[in-house]
Amino acid sequence: MVRITETLIRQRAEHNNCEIFSLEEISLHQQEIERIEHVDKWCRDLKIVYFQNNLIPKIENVGRLKNLEYLNLALNNIERIENLDGCEFLKKLDLTVNFVGELTSVESLKHNVHLHELFLVGNPCCEFDGYRKFVIATLPQLKSLDGKEITRSEQIQALQDYPVVQQRVVEQQQAYILKRAKEKHALQKNLEEKENNKLDHGQNRENKQSNSNGEDDKDQKNVDEDEMNRKFWEEPTQYTPESRLEVHRHIEKIRKFKDKDKNWNKQKPRRTLITSEGRVLNVNEPKHMDTSLLDIDIQPTYVRVMVKGKVFQLVLPEEVKPDSSSAKRSQTTGHLLVTMLKTQEMVKAKPKSTSRTRSATSTKLHPHVTRTVQDSEKLEVDPSKHLSIDLSNIVTERKSVAQGPLKFHQQKVQERNSADFQDNPEVPPLMD
């Protein structure tokens, strides 16, 4: 049974920032609700309420909603109209496809003077002879019935025929009430027979379980459930509030059975931490760690961390001292630090860094030439090509350049190679 809770109402009040005290409209349709409750206390300002397609058998706990203007109770199990006197501003009431058979219960809506629209289509009372005239004459404030406008002439005619129509409606209503009583008795008897059959079937199944293994029992159980489900839907039944509720119970039972079977198939086998040969395995199950739920076990050859029943186990390459170990967890990153001392720990001096030179003699070099190879290799030069040092080109010849507004480049006088040439310093040089 689904109950109306504060959490459910707040979830349906997202358009109102999840505030329920000032809520004016709420939709609680298709929630499998079986009783109206709490809304008249928690949501006093409601104007529009949707309760369609539930399992509500009775109109109740809405009389304090004075501001209520529209109430939708279509597709429920309601059999009579009642408890709406306090809804002073009710303008529209929808009871489509219910089980209202007491047509005289519409007289309870006389005090709802603002009621202009009423929907009763799909109810047993709609099959009564004189149904429409009776409702129009009983509720003169109506302007529309079952989506059809009420004309002035139709209203006058209904008032004129009211005494005869009323007597006829009462007779049909009494016949319907007697019929419903017989249906309830037959349904109750049928339900008791089904319960007895279930007990006998369950006893037989228990006897079979004692003579079969687990797999056979599971297969037999699945076959029985499928057979029961097939018989349930093939069995003819009348459309009543009880049958509608029975269908809902059956669907819910099948759903729980499937969920249980699904969860059973999802069960993981038990983890193996240590093999039968005594070999410890590496295991990592936890995903989200909570410090308060951490249980750390340090052994000489492995370390184990338990988090909500899940195991993280790590095999150590060397033996450690459990008594000298410690565990810490960072409050910012959440990292877990486990410090363990080795049983055979040796303190070694740190080697000093020394620069060593390596000497090597190349077979390709001159037999009298040797070189020293240090950490960084240097380019080797073939000494057979350069046995002596050339100092002729150490200093390059510079050209004399005169600097000033104009740049003059002194040209080199071409030497005379003739044997009879004599240089006279008094003779100025030739200019081009």
mmCIF file with all atom_site columns, N, CA and C in Angstrom, residues 143-172:
data_model
loop_
_atom_site.group_PDB
_atom_site.id
_atom_site.type_symbol
_atom_site.label_atom_id
_atom_site.label_alt_id
_atom_site.label_comp_id
_atom_site.label_asym_id
_atom_site.label_entity_id
_atom_site.label_seq_id
_atom_site.pdbx_PDB_ins_code
_atom_site.Cartn_x
_atom_site.Cartn_y
_atom_site.Cartn_z
_atom_site.occupancy
_atom_site.B_iso_or_equiv
_atom_site.pdbx_formal_charge
_atom_site.auth_seq_id
_atom_site.auth_comp_id
_atom_site.auth_asym_id
_atom_site.auth_atom_id
_atom_site.pdbx_PDB_model_num
ATOM 1  N N  . LYS A 1 143 ? -23.576 23.606 -15.057 1.00 0.00 ? 143 LYS A N  1
ATOM 2  C CA . LYS A 1 143 ? -23.661 24.141 -16.407 1.00 0.00 ? 143 LYS A CA 1
ATOM 3  C C  . LYS A 1 143 ? -23.243 23.105 -17.452 1.00 0.00 ? 143 LYS A C  1
ATOM 4  N N  . SER A 1 144 ? -22.569 22.031 -16.997 1.00 0.00 ? 144 SER A N  1
ATOM 5  C CA . SER A 1 144 ? -22.110 20.982 -17.912 1.00 0.00 ? 144 SER A CA 1
ATOM 6  C C  . SER A 1 144 ? -22.087 19.660 -17.168 1.00 0.00 ? 144 SER A C  1
ATOM 7  N N  . LEU A 1 145 ? -22.559 18.588 -17.822 1.00 0.00 ? 145 LEU A N  1
ATOM 8  C CA . LEU A 1 145 ? -22.540 17.244 -17.259 1.00 0.00 ? 145 LEU A CA 1
ATOM 9  C C  . LEU A 1 145 ? -21.923 16.298 -18.278 1.00 0.00 ? 145 LEU A C  1
ATOM 10 N N  . ASP A 1 146 ? -20.848 15.633 -17.860 1.00 0.00 ? 146 ASP A N  1
ATOM 11 C CA . ASP A 1 146 ? -20.113 14.697 -18.729 1.00 0.00 ? 146 ASP A CA 1
ATOM 12 C C  . ASP A 1 146 ? -19.636 15.370 -20.008 1.00 0.00 ? 146 ASP A C  1
ATOM 13 N N  . GLY A 1 147 ? -19.255 16.638 -19.898 1.00 0.00 ? 147 GLY A N  1
ATOM 14 C CA . GLY A 1 147 ? -18.728 17.367 -21.036 1.00 0.00 ? 147 GLY A CA 1
ATOM 15 C C  . GLY A 1 147 ? -19.777 17.914 -21.975 1.00 0.00 ? 147 GLY A C  1
ATOM 16 N N  . LYS A 1 148 ? -21.051 17.755 -21.646 1.00 0.00 ? 148 LYS A N  1
ATOM 17 C CA . LYS A 1 148 ? -22.130 18.245 -22.495 1.00 0.00 ? 148 LYS A CA 1
ATOM 18 C C  . LYS A 1 148 ? -22.852 19.375 -21.779 1.00 0.00 ? 148 LYS A C  1
ATOM 19 N N  . GLU A 1 149 ? -23.034 20.493 -22.480 1.00 0.00 ? 149 GLU A N  1
ATOM 20 C CA . GLU A 1 149 ? -23.637 21.681 -21.879 1.00 0.00 ? 149 GLU A CA 1
ATOM 21 C C  . GLU A 1 149 ? -25.113 21.425 -21.533 1.00 0.00 ? 149 GLU A C  1
ATOM 22 N N  . ILE A 1 150 ? -25.525 21.955 -20.397 1.00 0.00 ? 150 ILE A N  1
ATOM 23 C CA . ILE A 1 150 ? -26.913 21.834 -19.945 1.00 0.00 ? 150 ILE A CA 1
ATOM 24 C C  . ILE A 1 150 ? -27.680 23.080 -20.393 1.00 0.00 ? 150 ILE A C  1
ATOM 25 N N  . THR A 1 151 ? -28.668 22.869 -21.210 1.00 0.00 ? 151 THR A N  1
ATOM 26 C CA . THR A 1 151 ? -29.465 24.007 -21.705 1.00 0.00 ? 151 THR A CA 1
ATOM 27 C C  . THR A 1 151 ? -30.566 24.364 -20.707 1.00 0.00 ? 151 THR A C  1
ATOM 28 N N  . ARG A 1 152 ? -31.120 25.560 -20.902 1.00 0.00 ? 152 ARG A N  1
ATOM 29 C CA . ARG A 1 152 ? -32.175 26.023 -20.015 1.00 0.00 ? 152 ARG A CA 1
ATOM 30 C C  . ARG A 1 152 ? -33.441 25.166 -20.176 1.00 0.00 ? 152 ARG A C  1
ATOM 31 N N  . SER A 1 153 ? -33.784 24.811 -21.364 1.00 0.00 ? 153 SER A N  1
ATOM 32 C CA . SER A 1 153 ? -34.973 23.987 -21.605 1.00 0.00 ? 153 SER A CA 1
ATOM 33 C C  . SER A 1 153 ? -34.802 22.594 -21.014 1.00 0.00 ? 153 SER A C  1
ATOM 34 N N  . GLU A 1 154 ? -33.560 22.052 -21.092 1.00 0.00 ? 154 GLU A N  1
ATOM 35 C CA . GLU A 1 154 ? -33.293 20.730 -20.520 1.00 0.00 ? 154 GLU A CA 1
ATOM 36 C C  . GLU A 1 154 ? -33.424 20.760 -19.004 1.00 0.00 ? 154 GLU A C  1
ATOM 37 N N  . GLN A 1 155 ? -33.024 21.839 -18.416 1.00 0.00 ? 155 GLN A N  1
ATOM 38 C CA . GLN A 1 155 ? -33.124 21.969 -16.966 1.00 0.00 ? 155 GLN A CA 1
ATOM 39 C C  . GLN A 1 155 ? -34.599 22.067 -16.517 1.00 0.00 ? 155 GLN A C  1
ATOM 40 N N  . ILE A 1 156 ? -35.396 22.814 -17.265 1.00 0.00 ? 156 ILE A N  1
ATOM 41 C CA . ILE A 1 156 ? -36.823 22.941 -16.927 1.00 0.00 ? 156 ILE A CA 1
ATOM 42 C C  . ILE A 1 156 ? -37.516 21.587 -17.059 1.00 0.00 ? 156 ILE A C  1
ATOM 43 N N  . GLN A 1 157 ? -37.206 20.864 -18.123 1.00 0.00 ? 157 GLN A N  1
ATOM 44 C CA . GLN A 1 157 ? -37.815 19.551 -18.331 1.00 0.00 ? 157 GLN A CA 1
ATOM 45 C C  . GLN A 1 157 ? -37.426 18.574 -17.235 1.00 0.00 ? 157 GLN A C  1
ATOM 46 N N  . ALA A 1 158 ? -36.167 18.631 -16.781 1.00 0.00 ? 158 ALA A N  1
ATOM 47 C CA . ALA A 1 158 ? -35.702 17.740 -15.721 1.00 0.00 ? 158 ALA A CA 1
ATOM 48 C C  . ALA A 1 158 ? -36.404 18.032 -14.407 1.00 0.00 ? 158 ALA A C  1
ATOM 49 N N  . LEU A 1 159 ? -36.645 19.304 -14.110 1.00 0.00 ? 159 LEU A N  1
ATOM 50 C CA . LEU A 1 159 ? -37.354 19.667 -12.885 1.00 0.00 ? 159 LEU A CA 1
ATOM 51 C C  . LEU A 1 159 ? -38.806 19.194 -12.940 1.00 0.00 ? 159 LEU A C  1
ATOM 52 N N  . GLN A 1 160 ? -39.423 19.232 -14.100 1.00 0.00 ? 160 GLN A N  1
ATOM 53 C CA . GLN A 1 160 ? -40.816 18.785 -14.235 1.00 0.00 ? 160 GLN A CA 1
ATOM 54 C C  . GLN A 1 160 ? -40.931 17.272 -14.056 1.00 0.00 ? 160 GLN A C  1
ATOM 55 N N  . ASP A 1 161 ? -39.967 16.524 -14.549 1.00 0.00 ? 161 ASP A N  1
ATOM 56 C CA . ASP A 1 161 ? -40.018 15.066 -14.483 1.00 0.00 ? 161 ASP A CA 1
ATOM 57 C C  . ASP A 1 161 ? -39.328 14.494 -13.240 1.00 0.00 ? 161 ASP A C  1
ATOM 58 N N  . TYR A 1 162 ? -38.883 15.343 -12.363 1.00 0.00 ? 162 TYR A N  1
ATOM 59 C CA . TYR A 1 162 ? -38.060 14.902 -11.227 1.00 0.00 ? 162 TYR A CA 1
ATOM 60 C C  . TYR A 1 162 ? -38.756 13.869 -10.342 1.00 0.00 ? 162 TYR A C  1
ATOM 61 N N  . PRO A 1 163 ? -40.048 14.033 -9.924  1.00 0.00 ? 163 PRO A N  1
ATOM 62 C CA . PRO A 1 163 ? -40.677 13.030 -9.034  1.00 0.00 ? 163 PRO A CA 1
ATOM 63 C C  . PRO A 1 163 ? -40.687 11.628 -9.626  1.00 0.00 ? 163 PRO A C  1
ATOM 64 N N  . VAL A 1 164 ? -41.018 11.527 -10.891 1.00 0.00 ? 164 VAL A N  1
ATOM 65 C CA . VAL A 1 164 ? -41.070 10.210 -11.540 1.00 0.00 ? 164 VAL A CA 1
ATOM 66 C C  . VAL A 1 164 ? -39.666 9.646  -11.723 1.00 0.00 ? 164 VAL A C  1
ATOM 67 N N  . VAL A 1 165 ? -38.745 10.512 -12.152 1.00 0.00 ? 165 VAL A N  1
ATOM 68 C CA . VAL A 1 165 ? -37.351 10.074 -12.389 1.00 0.00 ? 165 VAL A CA 1
ATOM 69 C C  . VAL A 1 165 ? -36.703 9.647  -11.088 1.00 0.00 ? 165 VAL A C  1
ATOM 70 N N  . GLN A 1 166 ? -36.968 10.372 -10.008 1.00 0.00 ? 166 GLN A N  1
ATOM 71 C CA . GLN A 1 166 ? -36.366 10.045 -8.720  1.00 0.00 ? 166 GLN A CA 1
ATOM 72 C C  . GLN A 1 166 ? -36.781 8.653  -8.254  1.00 0.00 ? 166 GLN A C  1
ATOM 73 N N  . GLN A 1 167 ? -38.078 8.343  -8.359  1.00 0.00 ? 167 GLN A N  1
ATOM 74 C CA . GLN A 1 167 ? -38.559 7.029  -7.940  1.00 0.00 ? 167 GLN A CA 1
ATOM 75 C C  . GLN A 1 167 ? -37.938 5.920  -8.781  1.00 0.00 ? 167 GLN A C  1
ATOM 76 N N  . ARG A 1 168 ? -37.800 6.167  -10.059 1.00 0.00 ? 168 ARG A N  1
ATOM 77 C CA . ARG A 1 168 ? -37.221 5.163  -10.954 1.00 0.00 ? 168 ARG A CA 1
ATOM 78 C C  . ARG A 1 168 ? -35.743 4.935  -10.632 1.00 0.00 ? 168 ARG A C  1
ATOM 79 N N  . VAL A 1 169 ? -35.021 6.037  -10.371 1.00 0.00 ? 169 VAL A N  1
ATOM 80 C CA . VAL A 1 169 ? -33.592 5.939  -10.046 1.00 0.00 ? 169 VAL A CA 1
ATOM 81 C C  . VAL A 1 169 ? -33.386 5.187  -8.743  1.00 0.00 ? 169 VAL A C  1
ATOM 82 N N  . VAL A 1 170 ? -34.226 5.430  -7.732  1.00 0.00 ? 170 VAL A N  1
ATOM 83 C CA . VAL A 1 170 ? -34.090 4.749  -6.443  1.00 0.00 ? 170 VAL A CA 1
ATOM 84 C C  . VAL A 1 170 ? -34.286 3.253  -6.591  1.00 0.00 ? 170 VAL A C  1
ATOM 85 N N  . GLU A 1 171 ? -35.242 2.845  -7.389  1.00 0.00 ? 171 GLU A N  1
ATOM 86 C CA . GLU A 1 171 ? -35.481 1.416  -7.617  1.00 0.00 ? 171 GLU A CA 1
ATOM 87 C C  . GLU A 1 171 ? -34.281 0.751  -8.292  1.00 0.00 ? 171 GLU A C  1
ATOM 88 N N  . GLN A 1 172 ? -33.733 1.399  -9.306  1.00 0.00 ? 172 GLN A N  1
ATOM 89 C CA . GLN A 1 172 ? -32.562 0.833  -10.000 1.00 0.00 ? 172 GLN A CA 1
ATOM 90 C C  . GLN A 1 172 ? -31.341 0.812  -9.080  1.00 0.00 ? 172 GLN A C  1
#
